[in-house]
Amino acid sequence: MFAATRASAFAAKRAFSTSAANLSKVAVLGAAGGIGQPLSLLLKENPHVSHLSLYDIVNTPGVAADLSHINTNSKVTGHTPANDGLKAALEDAHVVVIPAGVPRKPGMTRDDLFNTNASIVQGLAEAAAKYCPKAHILIISNPVNSTVPIFAEVLKKAGVFDPKRLYGVTTLDVVRASRFVAEVKNLDPKDVKVTVVGGHSGVTIVPLLSQTGLDFTKEELDALTHRIQFGGDEVVKAKDGTGSATLSMAFAGARFANSVLEATVGGKKNIVEPTFVKSDVFAKEGVEYFSSLVELGPNGAEKIHGLGEISEYEQKLIDAAIPELKKNIAKGNSF
């Protein structure tokens, strides 16, 4: 079972050398939580990681001790706020992945999470600006549409903001879209690539199903679009008050972190992933951040792709997403 899991998660496209030049310290902030633990497990398997640095307010030493027994070539350290733990966790980090914050409960939107998670993200941003200003920062903490702008504003204030190195992780929307379309069309998800653009909540999530090369009825379009936009609600409801999407989010977060590592230290070319970044795609409409396909390179987000050809149906989705995105971003900027 474990071998099969490893094969499915990392095998096919992850056979690379592990010389000192392409090994990195990766920090996970919020590592003891529902996303943080499985995310850290997946990162422990990644051959580009030489030091997995885990931080949370409690329980991190135990998580680190457990993971440190896995026989892959990376050391694991666990840190808490005691003894300057956040500083130790972040210093010399090449990649910082942030799933910290409270999970969504039934009836909550991602915006309901804002007040609690915004404060957490702001504190972590201040620490990152101080201790690892050149790190690649991957934001999972919701609401991503607002937490990415918060992080950016803190980095700007500290004079260390590099838009190429700050990413909102929207990979789960793409993972879900691939899975959901594959179910409807009776295909293997690995053969189904769905571009998802916009943001990372509700109507701001815009799947470009017309670009898959598949045919859909109007009923299929409506059902798939709604399920991709509100797939997180399925998990919140099914978990019945105990949390939100953690395992699938960890899988998606590890996938994106691996892509960043492959591009920045692994020397791999032509890596394209969707991510919520500072973008010109809808800047004229007042949308400063937007998720679209982004080509990753040694310096991070090297090339931001536009939408390409979209259908009339998708244009309507974009029209609905833009005002909501503007509100979410403004909320983060003004926090």
Coordinates of C-alpha atoms in Angstrom, one line a residue:
M1 CA 0.0 0.0 0.0
F2 CA 2.7 2.4 1.0
A3 CA 4.8 1.6 -2.1
A4 CA 1.8 2.1 -4.3
T5 CA 1.1 5.4 -2.7
R6 CA 4.6 6.5 -3.2
A7 CA 4.5 5.4 -6.8
S8 CA 1.3 7.3 -7.6
A9 CA 2.4 10.5 -5.9
F10 CA 5.9 10.9 -7.1
A11 CA 7.3 8.1 -9.3
A12 CA 6.7 8.9 -13.0
K13 CA 8.0 12.4 -13.3
R14 CA 10.2 12.6 -10.2
A15 CA 13.3 10.5 -11.1
F16 CA 16.0 13.0 -10.7
S17 CA 19.5 13.2 -9.2
T18 CA 19.9 14.6 -5.7
S19 CA 23.2 16.4 -5.8
A20 CA 23.8 19.1 -3.2
A21 CA 23.0 21.8 -5.8
N22 CA 19.3 20.7 -6.0
L23 CA 18.6 20.1 -2.3
S24 CA 16.7 22.6 -0.2
K25 CA 15.4 23.4 3.2
V26 CA 11.6 23.5 3.1
A27 CA 9.6 24.9 6.0
V28 CA 5.9 24.0 6.7
L29 CA 4.1 26.5 8.9
G30 CA 1.1 24.9 10.5
A31 CA 2.7 21.5 10.2
A32 CA 0.8 19.8 13.1
G33 CA -2.6 20.5 11.6
G34 CA -5.0 18.5 9.4
I35 CA -3.3 19.7 6.2
G36 CA 0.2 20.2 7.7
Q37 CA 0.7 16.6 8.8
P38 CA -0.1 14.8 5.5
L39 CA 1.6 17.6 3.5
S40 CA 4.8 17.1 5.6
L41 CA 4.6 13.3 5.0
L42 CA 4.5 13.9 1.2
L43 CA 7.3 16.4 1.4
K44 CA 9.4 13.9 3.4
E45 CA 9.3 11.7 0.2
N46 CA 10.5 14.5 -2.0
P47 CA 14.1 14.0 -3.1
H48 CA 14.7 17.7 -3.5
V49 CA 14.2 18.3 0.2
S50 CA 17.3 18.1 2.4
H51 CA 15.8 19.6 5.5
L52 CA 12.1 19.5 6.4
S53 CA 11.5 22.2 9.0
L54 CA 8.1 22.0 10.8
Y55 CA 6.5 24.8 12.8
D56 CA 3.2 25.0 14.7
I57 CA 2.1 26.4 18.0
V58 CA 1.8 22.8 19.5
N59 CA 2.7 19.2 18.8
T60 CA 5.4 19.8 16.2
P61 CA 8.2 18.0 18.0
G62 CA 6.1 14.8 18.0
V63 CA 5.2 15.1 14.3
A64 CA 8.9 15.8 13.5
A65 CA 10.1 12.8 15.5
D66 CA 7.5 10.5 13.8
L67 CA 8.5 11.7 10.3
S68 CA 12.2 11.6 11.0
H69 CA 12.1 7.8 11.1
I70 CA 11.1 7.6 7.5
N71 CA 14.1 6.4 5.5
T72 CA 14.4 9.2 2.9
N73 CA 17.4 11.5 2.7
S74 CA 16.1 14.6 4.5
K75 CA 16.5 15.6 8.2
V76 CA 13.4 16.7 10.0
T77 CA 13.2 19.3 12.8
G78 CA 10.2 20.4 14.8
H79 CA 9.7 23.9 16.2
T80 CA 7.2 25.7 18.4
P81 CA 7.0 29.4 19.5
A82 CA 9.3 28.6 22.4
N83 CA 13.0 29.4 22.1
D84 CA 12.7 31.5 19.0
G85 CA 11.3 28.5 17.2
L86 CA 9.8 30.4 14.2
K87 CA 13.2 32.0 13.5
A88 CA 14.9 28.6 13.6
A89 CA 12.2 27.1 11.4
L90 CA 12.5 29.8 8.7
E91 CA 16.2 30.7 8.5
D92 CA 17.8 29.5 5.3
A93 CA 14.5 28.2 4.0
H94 CA 14.2 28.0 0.2
V95 CA 10.5 27.2 0.1
V96 CA 7.9 28.0 2.8
V97 CA 4.5 26.3 2.6
I98 CA 1.8 27.8 4.8
P99 CA -1.3 25.7 5.7
A100 CA -1.6 27.5 9.1
G101 CA -5.0 28.7 10.3
V102 CA -8.4 27.4 11.4
P103 CA -10.3 25.0 9.1
R104 CA -13.7 25.7 7.7
K105 CA -16.8 24.4 9.5
P106 CA -20.3 23.7 8.1
G107 CA -22.0 26.9 7.1
M108 CA -18.8 28.9 7.0
T109 CA -17.5 30.4 3.8
R110 CA -13.8 31.1 3.2
D111 CA -14.5 34.7 4.0
D112 CA -15.9 33.7 7.4
L113 CA -12.3 32.5 8.2
F114 CA -10.9 35.9 7.4
N115 CA -10.5 37.5 10.8
T116 CA -8.7 34.6 12.4
N117 CA -6.6 33.5 9.6
A118 CA -5.7 37.0 8.4
S119 CA -4.0 37.7 11.7
I120 CA -2.1 34.4 11.6
V121 CA -0.9 35.0 8.1
Q122 CA 0.2 38.5 8.9
G123 CA 2.3 37.3 11.8
L124 CA 3.9 34.6 9.7
A125 CA 4.6 37.1 6.9
E126 CA 6.4 39.4 9.3
A127 CA 8.6 36.5 10.3
A128 CA 9.3 35.4 6.8
A129 CA 10.2 39.0 5.7
K130 CA 12.7 39.0 8.6
Y131 CA 14.2 35.5 8.5
C132 CA 13.9 34.3 4.9
P133 CA 13.2 37.3 2.6
K134 CA 14.3 35.4 -0.5
A135 CA 12.2 32.3 0.0
H136 CA 9.5 31.1 -2.3
I137 CA 6.2 31.4 -0.2
L138 CA 3.3 29.1 -0.9
I139 CA 0.0 30.2 0.7
I140 CA -2.6 27.6 1.4
S141 CA -4.3 29.4 4.4
N142 CA -7.8 30.4 3.4
P143 CA -9.2 32.7 2.1
V144 CA -6.3 32.6 -0.4
N145 CA -7.9 35.5 -2.4
S146 CA -7.3 37.7 0.6
T147 CA -4.3 36.1 2.4
V148 CA -2.0 36.4 -0.6
P149 CA -2.5 40.2 -0.7
I150 CA -2.0 40.4 3.1
F151 CA 1.3 38.6 2.8
A152 CA 2.3 40.8 -0.1
E153 CA 1.6 44.0 1.8
V154 CA 3.7 42.9 4.7
L155 CA 6.6 42.0 2.4
K156 CA 6.2 45.4 0.6
K157 CA 6.3 47.2 4.0
A158 CA 9.6 45.3 4.8
G159 CA 11.0 46.2 1.4
V160 CA 11.4 42.5 0.3
F161 CA 8.4 41.8 -1.9
D162 CA 9.3 39.8 -5.0
P163 CA 6.1 39.0 -7.0
K164 CA 7.8 36.0 -8.6
R165 CA 8.2 34.3 -5.3
L166 CA 4.7 34.6 -3.7
Y167 CA 2.1 32.1 -4.8
G168 CA -1.5 31.3 -3.7
V169 CA -1.9 27.5 -4.0
T170 CA -5.0 26.9 -6.2
T171 CA -3.8 23.4 -7.3
L172 CA -6.7 21.7 -5.5
D173 CA -9.2 23.2 -7.9
V174 CA -7.3 21.7 -10.8
V175 CA -7.0 18.3 -9.1
R176 CA -10.7 18.3 -8.3
A177 CA -11.6 19.4 -11.8
S178 CA -9.5 16.6 -13.3
R179 CA -11.1 14.0 -11.1
F180 CA -14.7 15.2 -11.5
V181 CA -14.5 15.5 -15.3
A182 CA -12.9 12.0 -15.5
E183 CA -15.8 10.6 -13.5
V184 CA -18.4 12.1 -15.8
K185 CA -16.6 11.0 -19.0
N186 CA -15.4 7.6 -17.6
L187 CA -11.7 8.5 -18.2
D188 CA -8.5 8.1 -16.2
P189 CA -7.9 11.5 -14.4
K190 CA -4.2 11.4 -15.4
D191 CA -5.4 11.9 -19.0
V192 CA -7.7 14.8 -18.1
K193 CA -6.2 18.2 -17.9
V194 CA -8.5 21.1 -16.9
T195 CA -7.3 24.7 -16.7
V196 CA -8.9 26.5 -13.8
V197 CA -8.5 30.3 -13.5
G198 CA -9.6 33.2 -11.3
G199 CA -9.4 32.7 -7.5
H200 CA -9.8 30.0 -4.9
S201 CA -13.3 30.3 -3.6
G202 CA -16.8 29.8 -4.9
V203 CA -17.7 31.8 -8.0
T204 CA -14.1 33.1 -8.4
I205 CA -13.1 29.5 -9.4
V206 CA -13.5 29.4 -13.2
P207 CA -12.9 26.0 -14.9
L208 CA -12.2 26.3 -18.6
L209 CA -13.8 23.1 -19.7
S210 CA -13.9 24.2 -23.4
Q211 CA -10.1 23.8 -23.4
T212 CA -10.1 20.1 -22.4
G213 CA -10.9 18.9 -26.0
L214 CA -14.0 17.1 -24.6
D215 CA -17.7 17.7 -25.4
F216 CA -20.1 18.6 -22.7
T217 CA -23.9 19.1 -22.6
K218 CA -25.2 22.2 -21.0
E219 CA -26.4 20.1 -18.0
E220 CA -22.9 18.6 -17.6
L221 CA -21.3 22.1 -17.8
D222 CA -23.6 23.4 -15.1
A223 CA -23.1 20.4 -12.8
L224 CA -19.3 20.2 -13.3
T225 CA -18.8 24.0 -12.9
H226 CA -20.8 24.1 -9.7
R227 CA -19.1 21.0 -8.3
I228 CA -15.6 22.4 -9.1
Q229 CA -16.5 25.8 -7.6
F230 CA -18.0 24.3 -4.4
G231 CA -16.3 21.0 -4.1
G232 CA -14.9 22.0 -0.7
D233 CA -18.4 22.2 0.6
E234 CA -18.9 18.4 -0.1
V235 CA -16.0 17.6 2.2
V236 CA -17.0 20.0 4.9
K237 CA -20.5 18.5 4.9
A238 CA -19.2 14.9 4.8
K239 CA -16.8 15.6 7.7
D240 CA -19.9 16.8 9.7
G241 CA -18.3 19.5 11.7
T242 CA -14.8 18.0 12.2
G243 CA -13.0 20.0 9.4
S244 CA -12.6 20.6 5.8
A245 CA -10.5 19.3 2.9
T246 CA -7.2 18.3 4.4
L247 CA -5.9 15.2 2.6
S248 CA -6.7 16.3 -0.9
M249 CA -5.4 19.8 -0.1
A250 CA -2.1 18.2 1.2
F251 CA -1.8 16.2 -2.0
A252 CA -2.3 19.4 -4.1
G253 CA 0.0 21.4 -1.9
A254 CA 2.8 18.8 -2.2
R255 CA 2.3 18.7 -6.0
F256 CA 2.7 22.5 -6.3
A257 CA 5.7 22.6 -3.9
N258 CA 7.3 19.9 -5.9
S259 CA 6.8 21.9 -9.1
V260 CA 8.4 24.9 -7.5
L261 CA 11.4 22.8 -6.3
E262 CA 11.8 21.2 -9.7
A263 CA 11.8 24.5 -11.4
T264 CA 14.0 26.5 -8.9
V265 CA 16.6 23.9 -7.8
G266 CA 16.0 20.9 -10.0
G267 CA 16.7 22.6 -13.3
K268 CA 13.6 21.3 -14.9
K269 CA 12.2 23.3 -17.8
N270 CA 8.7 24.0 -19.0
I271 CA 6.9 23.5 -15.7
V272 CA 3.5 25.1 -15.9
E273 CA 1.1 25.2 -13.0
P274 CA -1.9 27.3 -12.1
T275 CA -1.3 29.6 -9.2
F276 CA -2.8 32.8 -7.7
V277 CA -0.1 35.5 -8.2
K278 CA 0.4 39.2 -8.9
S279 CA -0.8 39.3 -12.4
D280 CA -1.5 41.7 -15.4
V281 CA -4.2 39.4 -16.8
F282 CA -7.0 41.5 -15.3
A283 CA -5.0 44.4 -13.9
K284 CA -6.9 46.9 -16.1
E285 CA -10.1 45.8 -14.4
G286 CA -8.6 46.5 -11.0
V287 CA -7.7 42.8 -10.2
E288 CA -4.2 42.8 -8.9
Y289 CA -3.9 39.1 -8.3
F290 CA -5.3 36.3 -10.5
S291 CA -4.8 32.6 -10.9
S292 CA -3.9 31.4 -14.4
L293 CA -1.3 29.0 -15.8
V294 CA 2.2 30.2 -14.8
E295 CA 5.5 29.0 -16.2
L296 CA 7.9 28.3 -13.3
G297 CA 11.7 28.8 -13.6
P298 CA 14.8 29.3 -11.5
N299 CA 13.5 32.6 -10.1
G300 CA 9.9 31.5 -9.6
A301 CA 6.9 32.7 -11.6
E302 CA 8.7 33.5 -14.8
K303 CA 5.8 33.8 -17.3
I304 CA 2.1 34.4 -16.6
H305 CA -0.2 33.0 -19.3
G306 CA -3.5 34.6 -20.3
L307 CA -6.8 32.8 -20.6
G308 CA -6.4 31.7 -24.2
E309 CA -9.6 31.1 -26.2
I310 CA -12.7 30.7 -24.0
S311 CA -16.3 30.1 -24.6
E312 CA -19.3 32.4 -24.1
Y313 CA -20.3 30.3 -21.1
E314 CA -16.8 30.8 -19.5
Q315 CA -16.9 34.5 -20.3
K316 CA -20.0 34.8 -18.1
L317 CA -18.2 33.0 -15.3
I318 CA -15.3 35.4 -15.6
D319 CA -17.7 38.3 -15.5
A320 CA -19.2 37.0 -12.3
A321 CA -15.7 36.2 -10.8
I322 CA -14.1 39.6 -11.3
P323 CA -16.2 41.8 -8.9
E324 CA -15.9 39.1 -6.2
L325 CA -12.1 38.8 -6.7
K326 CA -11.8 42.6 -6.4
K327 CA -13.6 42.6 -3.1
N328 CA -11.5 39.7 -1.7
I329 CA -8.2 41.3 -2.8
A330 CA -9.2 44.8 -1.4
K331 CA -10.1 43.2 1.9
G332 CA -6.7 41.7 2.1
N333 CA -4.9 44.8 1.0
S334 CA -6.7 46.9 3.6
F335 CA -6.3 44.5 6.5

